[in-house]
PDB file of C-alpha atoms in Angstrom:
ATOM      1  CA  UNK C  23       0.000   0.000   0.000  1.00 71.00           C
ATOM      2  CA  UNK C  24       1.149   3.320  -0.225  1.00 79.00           C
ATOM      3  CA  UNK C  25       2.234   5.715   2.135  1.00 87.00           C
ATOM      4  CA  UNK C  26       3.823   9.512   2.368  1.00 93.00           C
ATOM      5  CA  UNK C  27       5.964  10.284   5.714  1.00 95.00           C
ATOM      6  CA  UNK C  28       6.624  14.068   6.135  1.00 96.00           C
ATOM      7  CA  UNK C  29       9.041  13.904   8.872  1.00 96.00           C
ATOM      8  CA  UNK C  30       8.857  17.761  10.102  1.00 95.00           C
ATOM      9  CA  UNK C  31       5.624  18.694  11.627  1.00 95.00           C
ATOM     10  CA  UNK C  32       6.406  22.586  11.767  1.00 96.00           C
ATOM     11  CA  UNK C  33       9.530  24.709  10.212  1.00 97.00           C
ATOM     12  CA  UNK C  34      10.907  27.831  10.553  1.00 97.00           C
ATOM     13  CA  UNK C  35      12.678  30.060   8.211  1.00 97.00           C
ATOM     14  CA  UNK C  36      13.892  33.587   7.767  1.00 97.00           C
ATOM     15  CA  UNK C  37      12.478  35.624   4.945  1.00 97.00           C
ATOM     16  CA  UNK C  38      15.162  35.329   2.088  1.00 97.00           C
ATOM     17  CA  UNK C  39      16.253  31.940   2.974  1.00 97.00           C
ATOM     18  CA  UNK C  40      16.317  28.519   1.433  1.00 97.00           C
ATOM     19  CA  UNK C  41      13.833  25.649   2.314  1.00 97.00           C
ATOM     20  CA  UNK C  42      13.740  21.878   1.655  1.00 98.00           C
ATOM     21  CA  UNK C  43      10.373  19.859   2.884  1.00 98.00           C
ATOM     22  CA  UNK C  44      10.569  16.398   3.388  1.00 98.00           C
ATOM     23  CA  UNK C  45       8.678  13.632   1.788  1.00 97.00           C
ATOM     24  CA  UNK C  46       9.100  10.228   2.056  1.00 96.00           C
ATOM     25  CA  UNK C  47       6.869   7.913  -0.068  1.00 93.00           C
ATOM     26  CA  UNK C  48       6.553   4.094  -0.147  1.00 89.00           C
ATOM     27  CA  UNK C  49       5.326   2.512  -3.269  1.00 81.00           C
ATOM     28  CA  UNK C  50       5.567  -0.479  -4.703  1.00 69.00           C
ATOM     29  CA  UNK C  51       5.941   0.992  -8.512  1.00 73.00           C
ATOM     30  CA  UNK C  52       6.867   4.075 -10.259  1.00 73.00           C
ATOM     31  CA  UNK C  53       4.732   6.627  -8.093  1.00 84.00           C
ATOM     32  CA  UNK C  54       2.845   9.733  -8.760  1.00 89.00           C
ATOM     33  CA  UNK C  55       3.827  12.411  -6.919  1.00 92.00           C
ATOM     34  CA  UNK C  56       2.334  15.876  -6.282  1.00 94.00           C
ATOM     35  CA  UNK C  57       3.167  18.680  -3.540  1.00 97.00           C
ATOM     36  CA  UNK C  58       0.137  20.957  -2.523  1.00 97.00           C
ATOM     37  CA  UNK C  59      -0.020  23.839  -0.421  1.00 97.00           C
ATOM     38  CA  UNK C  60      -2.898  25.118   2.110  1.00 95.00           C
ATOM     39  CA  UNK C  61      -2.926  28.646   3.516  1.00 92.00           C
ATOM     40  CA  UNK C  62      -5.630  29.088   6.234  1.00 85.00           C
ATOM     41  CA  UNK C  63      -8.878  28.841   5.466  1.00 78.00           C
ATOM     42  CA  UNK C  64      -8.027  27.435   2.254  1.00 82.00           C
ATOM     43  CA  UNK C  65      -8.275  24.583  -0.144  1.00 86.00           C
ATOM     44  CA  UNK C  66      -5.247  22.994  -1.388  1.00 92.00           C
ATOM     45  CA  UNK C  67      -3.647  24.187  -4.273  1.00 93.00           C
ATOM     46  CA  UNK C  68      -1.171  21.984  -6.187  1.00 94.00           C
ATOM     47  CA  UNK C  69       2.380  23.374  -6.760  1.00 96.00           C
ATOM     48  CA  UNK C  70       4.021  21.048  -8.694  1.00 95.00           C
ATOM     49  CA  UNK C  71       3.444  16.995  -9.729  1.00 93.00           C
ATOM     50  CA  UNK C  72       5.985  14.122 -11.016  1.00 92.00           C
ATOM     51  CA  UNK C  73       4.913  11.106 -13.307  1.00 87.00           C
ATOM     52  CA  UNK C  74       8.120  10.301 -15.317  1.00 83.00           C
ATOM     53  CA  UNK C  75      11.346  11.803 -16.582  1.00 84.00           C
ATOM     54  CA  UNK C  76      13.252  14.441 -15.560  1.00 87.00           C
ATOM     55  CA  UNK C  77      13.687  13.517 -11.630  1.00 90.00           C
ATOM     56  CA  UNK C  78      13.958  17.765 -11.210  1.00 96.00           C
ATOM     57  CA  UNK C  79      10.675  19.176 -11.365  1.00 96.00           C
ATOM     58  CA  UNK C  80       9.547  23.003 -11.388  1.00 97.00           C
ATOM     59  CA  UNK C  81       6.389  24.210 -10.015  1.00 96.00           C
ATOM     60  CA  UNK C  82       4.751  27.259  -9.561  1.00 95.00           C
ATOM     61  CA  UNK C  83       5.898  30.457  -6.727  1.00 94.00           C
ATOM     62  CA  UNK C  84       9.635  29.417  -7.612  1.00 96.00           C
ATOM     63  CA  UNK C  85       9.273  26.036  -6.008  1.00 98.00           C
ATOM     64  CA  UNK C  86      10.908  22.851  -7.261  1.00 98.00           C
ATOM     65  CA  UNK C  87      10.993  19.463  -6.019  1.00 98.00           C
ATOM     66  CA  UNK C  88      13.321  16.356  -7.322  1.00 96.00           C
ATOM     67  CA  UNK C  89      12.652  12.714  -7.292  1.00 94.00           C
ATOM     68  CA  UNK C  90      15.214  10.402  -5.892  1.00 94.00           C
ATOM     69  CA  UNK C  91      14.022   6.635  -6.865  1.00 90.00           C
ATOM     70  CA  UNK C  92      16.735   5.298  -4.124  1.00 91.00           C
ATOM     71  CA  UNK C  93      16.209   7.061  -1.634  1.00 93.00           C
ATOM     72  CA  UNK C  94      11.917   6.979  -2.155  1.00 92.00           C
ATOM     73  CA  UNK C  95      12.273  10.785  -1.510  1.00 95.00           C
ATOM     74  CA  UNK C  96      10.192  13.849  -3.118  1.00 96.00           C
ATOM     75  CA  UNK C  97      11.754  17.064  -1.677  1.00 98.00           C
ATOM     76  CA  UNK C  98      10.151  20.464  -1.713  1.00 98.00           C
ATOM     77  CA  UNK C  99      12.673  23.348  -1.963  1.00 98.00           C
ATOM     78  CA  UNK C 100      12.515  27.155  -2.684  1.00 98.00           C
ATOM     79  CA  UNK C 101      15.779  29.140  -3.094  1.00 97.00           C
ATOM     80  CA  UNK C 102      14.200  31.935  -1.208  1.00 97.00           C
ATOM     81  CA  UNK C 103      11.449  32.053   0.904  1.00 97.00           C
ATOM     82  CA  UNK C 104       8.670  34.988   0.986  1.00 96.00           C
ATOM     83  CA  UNK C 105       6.881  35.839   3.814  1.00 95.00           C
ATOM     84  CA  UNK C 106       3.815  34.783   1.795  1.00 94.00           C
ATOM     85  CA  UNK C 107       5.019  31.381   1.645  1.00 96.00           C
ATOM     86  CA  UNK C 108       3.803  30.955   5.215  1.00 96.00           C
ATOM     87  CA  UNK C 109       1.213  27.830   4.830  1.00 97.00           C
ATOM     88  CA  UNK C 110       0.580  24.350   5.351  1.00 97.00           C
ATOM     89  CA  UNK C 111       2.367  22.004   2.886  1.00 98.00           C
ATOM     90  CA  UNK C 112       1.482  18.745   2.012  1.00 97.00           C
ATOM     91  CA  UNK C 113       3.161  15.689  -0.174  1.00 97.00           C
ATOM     92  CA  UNK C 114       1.003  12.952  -1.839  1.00 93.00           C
ATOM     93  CA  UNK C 115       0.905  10.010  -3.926  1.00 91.00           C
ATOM     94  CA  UNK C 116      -0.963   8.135  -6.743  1.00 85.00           C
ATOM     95  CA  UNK C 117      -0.635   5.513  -8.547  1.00 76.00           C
ATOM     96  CA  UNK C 118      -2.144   3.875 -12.031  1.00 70.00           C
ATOM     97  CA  UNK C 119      -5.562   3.126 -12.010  1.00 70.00           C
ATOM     98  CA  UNK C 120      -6.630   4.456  -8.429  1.00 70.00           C
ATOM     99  CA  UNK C 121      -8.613   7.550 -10.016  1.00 68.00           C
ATOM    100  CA  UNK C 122      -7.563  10.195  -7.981  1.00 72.00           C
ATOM    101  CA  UNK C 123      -7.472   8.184  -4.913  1.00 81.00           C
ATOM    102  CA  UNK C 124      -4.590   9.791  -3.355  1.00 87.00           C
ATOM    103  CA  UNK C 125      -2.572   9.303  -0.357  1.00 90.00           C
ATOM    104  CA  UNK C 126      -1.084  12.617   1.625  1.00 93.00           C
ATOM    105  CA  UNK C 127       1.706  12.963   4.072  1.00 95.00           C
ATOM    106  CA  UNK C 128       0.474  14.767   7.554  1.00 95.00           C
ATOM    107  CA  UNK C 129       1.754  17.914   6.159  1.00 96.00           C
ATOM    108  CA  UNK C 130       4.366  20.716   7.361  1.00 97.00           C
ATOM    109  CA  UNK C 131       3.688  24.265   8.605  1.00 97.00           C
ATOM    110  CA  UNK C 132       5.797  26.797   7.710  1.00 97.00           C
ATOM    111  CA  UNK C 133       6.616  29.695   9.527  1.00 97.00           C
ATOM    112  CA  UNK C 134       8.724  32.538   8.013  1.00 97.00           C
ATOM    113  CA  UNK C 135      10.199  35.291   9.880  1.00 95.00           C
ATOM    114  CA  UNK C 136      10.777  38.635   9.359  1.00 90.00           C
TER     115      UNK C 136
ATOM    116  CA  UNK M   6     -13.406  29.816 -15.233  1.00 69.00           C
ATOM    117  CA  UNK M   7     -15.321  29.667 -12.412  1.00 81.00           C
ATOM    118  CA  UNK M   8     -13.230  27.008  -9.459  1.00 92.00           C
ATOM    119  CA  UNK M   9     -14.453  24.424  -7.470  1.00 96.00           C
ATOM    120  CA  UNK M  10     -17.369  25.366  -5.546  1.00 96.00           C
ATOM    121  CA  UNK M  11     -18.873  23.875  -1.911  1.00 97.00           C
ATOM    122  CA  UNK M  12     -21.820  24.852  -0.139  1.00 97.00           C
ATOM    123  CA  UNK M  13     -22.085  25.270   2.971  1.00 97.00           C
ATOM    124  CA  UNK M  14     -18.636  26.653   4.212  1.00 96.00           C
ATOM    125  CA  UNK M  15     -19.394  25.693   7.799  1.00 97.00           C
ATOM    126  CA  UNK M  16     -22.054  23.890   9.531  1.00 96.00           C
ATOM    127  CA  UNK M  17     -22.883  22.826  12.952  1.00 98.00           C
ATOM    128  CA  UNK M  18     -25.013  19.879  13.726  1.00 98.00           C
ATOM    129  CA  UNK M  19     -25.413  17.299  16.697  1.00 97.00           C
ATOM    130  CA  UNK M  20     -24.736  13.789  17.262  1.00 97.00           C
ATOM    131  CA  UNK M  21     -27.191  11.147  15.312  1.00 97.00           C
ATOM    132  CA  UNK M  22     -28.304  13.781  12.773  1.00 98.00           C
ATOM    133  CA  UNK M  23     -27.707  13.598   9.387  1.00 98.00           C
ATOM    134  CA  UNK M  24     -25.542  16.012   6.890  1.00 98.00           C
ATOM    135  CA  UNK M  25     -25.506  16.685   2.753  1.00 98.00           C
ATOM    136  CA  UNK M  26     -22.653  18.687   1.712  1.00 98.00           C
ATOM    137  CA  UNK M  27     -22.390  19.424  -2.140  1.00 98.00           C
ATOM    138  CA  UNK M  28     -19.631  20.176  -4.735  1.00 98.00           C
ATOM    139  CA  UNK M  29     -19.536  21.956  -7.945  1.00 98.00           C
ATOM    140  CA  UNK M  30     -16.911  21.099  -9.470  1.00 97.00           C
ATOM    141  CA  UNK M  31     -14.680  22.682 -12.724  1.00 96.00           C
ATOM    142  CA  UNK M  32     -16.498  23.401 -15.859  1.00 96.00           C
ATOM    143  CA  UNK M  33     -16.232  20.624 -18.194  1.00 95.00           C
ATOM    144  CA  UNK M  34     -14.919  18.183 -15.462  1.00 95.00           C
ATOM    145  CA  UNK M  35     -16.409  15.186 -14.702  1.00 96.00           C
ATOM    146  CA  UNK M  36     -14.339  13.305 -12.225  1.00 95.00           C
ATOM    147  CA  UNK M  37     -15.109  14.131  -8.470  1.00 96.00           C
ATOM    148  CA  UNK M  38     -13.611  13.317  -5.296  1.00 95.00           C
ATOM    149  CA  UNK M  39     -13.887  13.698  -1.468  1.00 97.00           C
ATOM    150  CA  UNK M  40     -11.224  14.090   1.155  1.00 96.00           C
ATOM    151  CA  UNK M  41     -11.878  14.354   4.883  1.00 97.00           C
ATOM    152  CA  UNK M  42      -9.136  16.371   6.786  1.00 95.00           C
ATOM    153  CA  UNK M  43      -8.668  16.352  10.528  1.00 94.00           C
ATOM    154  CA  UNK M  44      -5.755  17.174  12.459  1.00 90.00           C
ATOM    155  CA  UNK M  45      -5.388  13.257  13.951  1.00 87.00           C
ATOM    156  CA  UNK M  46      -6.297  11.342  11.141  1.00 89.00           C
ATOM    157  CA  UNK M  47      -4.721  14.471   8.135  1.00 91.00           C
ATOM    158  CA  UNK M  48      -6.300  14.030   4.250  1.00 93.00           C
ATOM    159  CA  UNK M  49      -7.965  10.897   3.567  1.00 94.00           C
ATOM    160  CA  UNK M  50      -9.763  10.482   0.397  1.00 93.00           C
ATOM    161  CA  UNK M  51     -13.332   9.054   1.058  1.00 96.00           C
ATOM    162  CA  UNK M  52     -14.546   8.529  -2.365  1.00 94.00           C
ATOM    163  CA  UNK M  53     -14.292   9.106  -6.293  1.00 94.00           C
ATOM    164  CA  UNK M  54     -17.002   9.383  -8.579  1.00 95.00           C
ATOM    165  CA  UNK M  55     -16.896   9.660 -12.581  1.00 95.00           C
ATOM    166  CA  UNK M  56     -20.063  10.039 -14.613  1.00 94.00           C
ATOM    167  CA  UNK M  57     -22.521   9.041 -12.044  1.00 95.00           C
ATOM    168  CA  UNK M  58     -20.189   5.815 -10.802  1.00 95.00           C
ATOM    169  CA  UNK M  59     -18.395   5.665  -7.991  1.00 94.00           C
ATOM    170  CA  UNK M  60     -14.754   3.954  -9.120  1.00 92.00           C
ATOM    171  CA  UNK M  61     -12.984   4.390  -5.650  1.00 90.00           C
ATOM    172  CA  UNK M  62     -13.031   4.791  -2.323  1.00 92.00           C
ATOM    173  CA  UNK M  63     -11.880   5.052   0.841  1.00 92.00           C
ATOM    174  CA  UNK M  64     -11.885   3.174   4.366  1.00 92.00           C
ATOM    175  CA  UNK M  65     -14.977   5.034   5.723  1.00 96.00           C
ATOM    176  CA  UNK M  66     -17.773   3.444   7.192  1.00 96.00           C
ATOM    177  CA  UNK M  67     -20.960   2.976   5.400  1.00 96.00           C
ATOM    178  CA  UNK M  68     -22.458   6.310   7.286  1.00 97.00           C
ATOM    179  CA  UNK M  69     -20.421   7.591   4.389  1.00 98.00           C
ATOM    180  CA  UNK M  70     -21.905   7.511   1.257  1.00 97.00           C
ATOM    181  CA  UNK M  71     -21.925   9.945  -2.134  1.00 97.00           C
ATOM    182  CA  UNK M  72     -23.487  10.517  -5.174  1.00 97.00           C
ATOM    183  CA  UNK M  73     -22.923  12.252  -8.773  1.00 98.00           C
ATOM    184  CA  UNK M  74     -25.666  13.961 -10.402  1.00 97.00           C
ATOM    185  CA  UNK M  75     -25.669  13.771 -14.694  1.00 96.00           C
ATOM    186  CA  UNK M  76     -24.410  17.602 -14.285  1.00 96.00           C
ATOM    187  CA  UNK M  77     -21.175  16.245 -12.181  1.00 97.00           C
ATOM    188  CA  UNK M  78     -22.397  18.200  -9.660  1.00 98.00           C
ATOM    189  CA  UNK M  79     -21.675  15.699  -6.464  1.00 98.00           C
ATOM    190  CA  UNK M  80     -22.811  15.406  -2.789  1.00 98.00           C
ATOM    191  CA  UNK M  81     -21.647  13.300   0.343  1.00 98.00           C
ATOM    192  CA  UNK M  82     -23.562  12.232   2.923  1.00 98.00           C
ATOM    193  CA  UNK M  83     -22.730  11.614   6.414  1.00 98.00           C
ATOM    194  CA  UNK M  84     -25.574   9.706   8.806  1.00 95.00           C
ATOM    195  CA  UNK M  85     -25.572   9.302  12.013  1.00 96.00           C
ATOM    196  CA  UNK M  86     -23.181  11.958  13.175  1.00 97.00           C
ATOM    197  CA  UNK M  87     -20.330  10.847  15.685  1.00 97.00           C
ATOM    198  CA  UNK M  88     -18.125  13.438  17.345  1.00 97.00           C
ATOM    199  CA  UNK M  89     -15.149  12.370  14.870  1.00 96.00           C
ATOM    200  CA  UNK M  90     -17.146  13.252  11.707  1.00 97.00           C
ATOM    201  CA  UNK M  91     -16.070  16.765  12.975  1.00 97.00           C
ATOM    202  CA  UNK M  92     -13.539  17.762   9.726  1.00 97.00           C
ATOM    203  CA  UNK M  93     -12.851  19.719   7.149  1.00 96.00           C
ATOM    204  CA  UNK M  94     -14.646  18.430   3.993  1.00 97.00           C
ATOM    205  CA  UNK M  95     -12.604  19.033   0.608  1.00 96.00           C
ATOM    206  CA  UNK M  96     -13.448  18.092  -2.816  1.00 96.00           C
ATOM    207  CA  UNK M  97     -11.697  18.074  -6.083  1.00 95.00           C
ATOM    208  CA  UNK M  98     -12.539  17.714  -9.288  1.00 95.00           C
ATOM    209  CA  UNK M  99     -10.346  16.729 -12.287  1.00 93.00           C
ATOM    210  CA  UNK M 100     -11.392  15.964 -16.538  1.00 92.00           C
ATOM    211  CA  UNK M 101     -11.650  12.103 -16.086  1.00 86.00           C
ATOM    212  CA  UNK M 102     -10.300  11.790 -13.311  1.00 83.00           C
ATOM    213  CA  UNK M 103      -6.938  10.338 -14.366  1.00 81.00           C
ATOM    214  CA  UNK M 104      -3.580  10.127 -12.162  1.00 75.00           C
ATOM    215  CA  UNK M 105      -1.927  12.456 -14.415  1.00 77.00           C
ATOM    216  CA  UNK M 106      -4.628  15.283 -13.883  1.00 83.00           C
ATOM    217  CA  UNK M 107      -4.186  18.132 -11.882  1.00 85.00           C
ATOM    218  CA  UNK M 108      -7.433  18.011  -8.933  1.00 89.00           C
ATOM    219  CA  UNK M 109      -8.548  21.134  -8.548  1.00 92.00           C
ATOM    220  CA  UNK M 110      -9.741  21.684  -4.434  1.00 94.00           C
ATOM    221  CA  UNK M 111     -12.585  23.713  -3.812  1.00 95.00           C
ATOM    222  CA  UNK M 112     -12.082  25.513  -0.050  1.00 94.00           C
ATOM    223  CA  UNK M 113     -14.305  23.098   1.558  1.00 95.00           C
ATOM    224  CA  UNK M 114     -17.334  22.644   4.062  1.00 97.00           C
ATOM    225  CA  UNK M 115     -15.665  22.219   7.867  1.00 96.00           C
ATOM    226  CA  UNK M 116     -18.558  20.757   9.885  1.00 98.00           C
ATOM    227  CA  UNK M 117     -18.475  20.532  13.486  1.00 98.00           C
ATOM    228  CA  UNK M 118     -20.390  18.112  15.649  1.00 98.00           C
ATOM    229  CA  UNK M 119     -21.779  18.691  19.076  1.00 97.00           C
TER     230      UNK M 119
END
């Protein structure tokens, strides 16, 4: 079955550094992968998705993310963080034929100081 | 193009009663799906429905139960109320519902039991 771990519950960063958000996915096969983000009050909103190819991904808000098959890893990371980037971020997984049945990772809040 | 739509945005009820909550989804999409979030239990997808069917779904109990209307318009239904059913509802809603497809969240209904 599959499963996302997002090891960090809540970060902090400063305003004009770099982030990387943890996912770790277990999958049997060649998984689907998709980051989403949820400011308060809010539905989730996807920022960038993996199905095949190039393991380096870019989403939207300057955000990229890069598969790493041995390591069952889907990082989030943003050279530069905006205060605006403050939110809820979430990791999930599909797979083939489980139309839109997909399983998310418990999410990370981040914080981002002034 | 108008997003994903869900009405109400809150509701209150009591245990044993019984809730509807409906979703609108994209223009021109078809697939719909249902996600309870809580902040034990995080997003877990309830159900998927495409054209009327229901392909998928979750490990809810059978107080949990959907429907698609011709339109794609779709509505959940919890009976029964526990204390637990106390969430945030979310829906998405995708073309055909494919793992390759971007869902599209509407803000959701959070319902609170007393």
């Amino acid at each position: 079955a599959q499963s996302v771990t997002q090891p960090d519950i809540h970060i902090t960063v400063s305003e004009g550094a770099s982030l990387e958000l943890r996912c770790n996915y277990s999958y049997g096969a060649t998984p689907y992968l998709f980051w989403y983000v949820q400011s308060p009050g809010q539905g989730l909103q996807l920022l960038l998705k993996y199905f095949s190819g190039d393991t380096l991904v870019q989403g939207i808000k300057g955000f990229e993310a890069e598969f790493k098959r041995s390591q069952s890893s889907f990082n989030l990371r943003k050279p530069s963080v905006h205060w605006s980037d403050a939110a809820e971020y979430f990791c999930a997984v599909g797979a083939v034929g489980n139309f839109n049945k997909f399983y998310f990772g418990s999410g990370t809040k981040l914080n981002v100081k002034p | 193009k108008a997003g994903v739509t869900q009405t109400p945005r809150y509701l209150i009820k009591t245990r044993g009663q019984q809730v509807t909550l409906s979703c609108s989804p994209i223009s021109g999409h078809r697939s719909v799906s249902w996600y309870q979030q809580t902040p034990g239990q995080g997003l877990q997808f309830l159900f998927e429905y495409f054209s009327e069917t229901q392909r998928n779904k979750g490990n809810f109990p059978g107080r949990f139960s959907g429907r698609q209307f011709s339109n794609s318009r779709s509505e959940m239904n919890v009976s029964t109320l526990e204390l637990g059913d106390s969430a945030l509802y979310l829906c998405a809603s995708s073309l055909i519902g494919t793992e390759q497809e971007t869902q599209y969240f509407g803000p959701g209904t959070r319902l609170l039991v007393l």
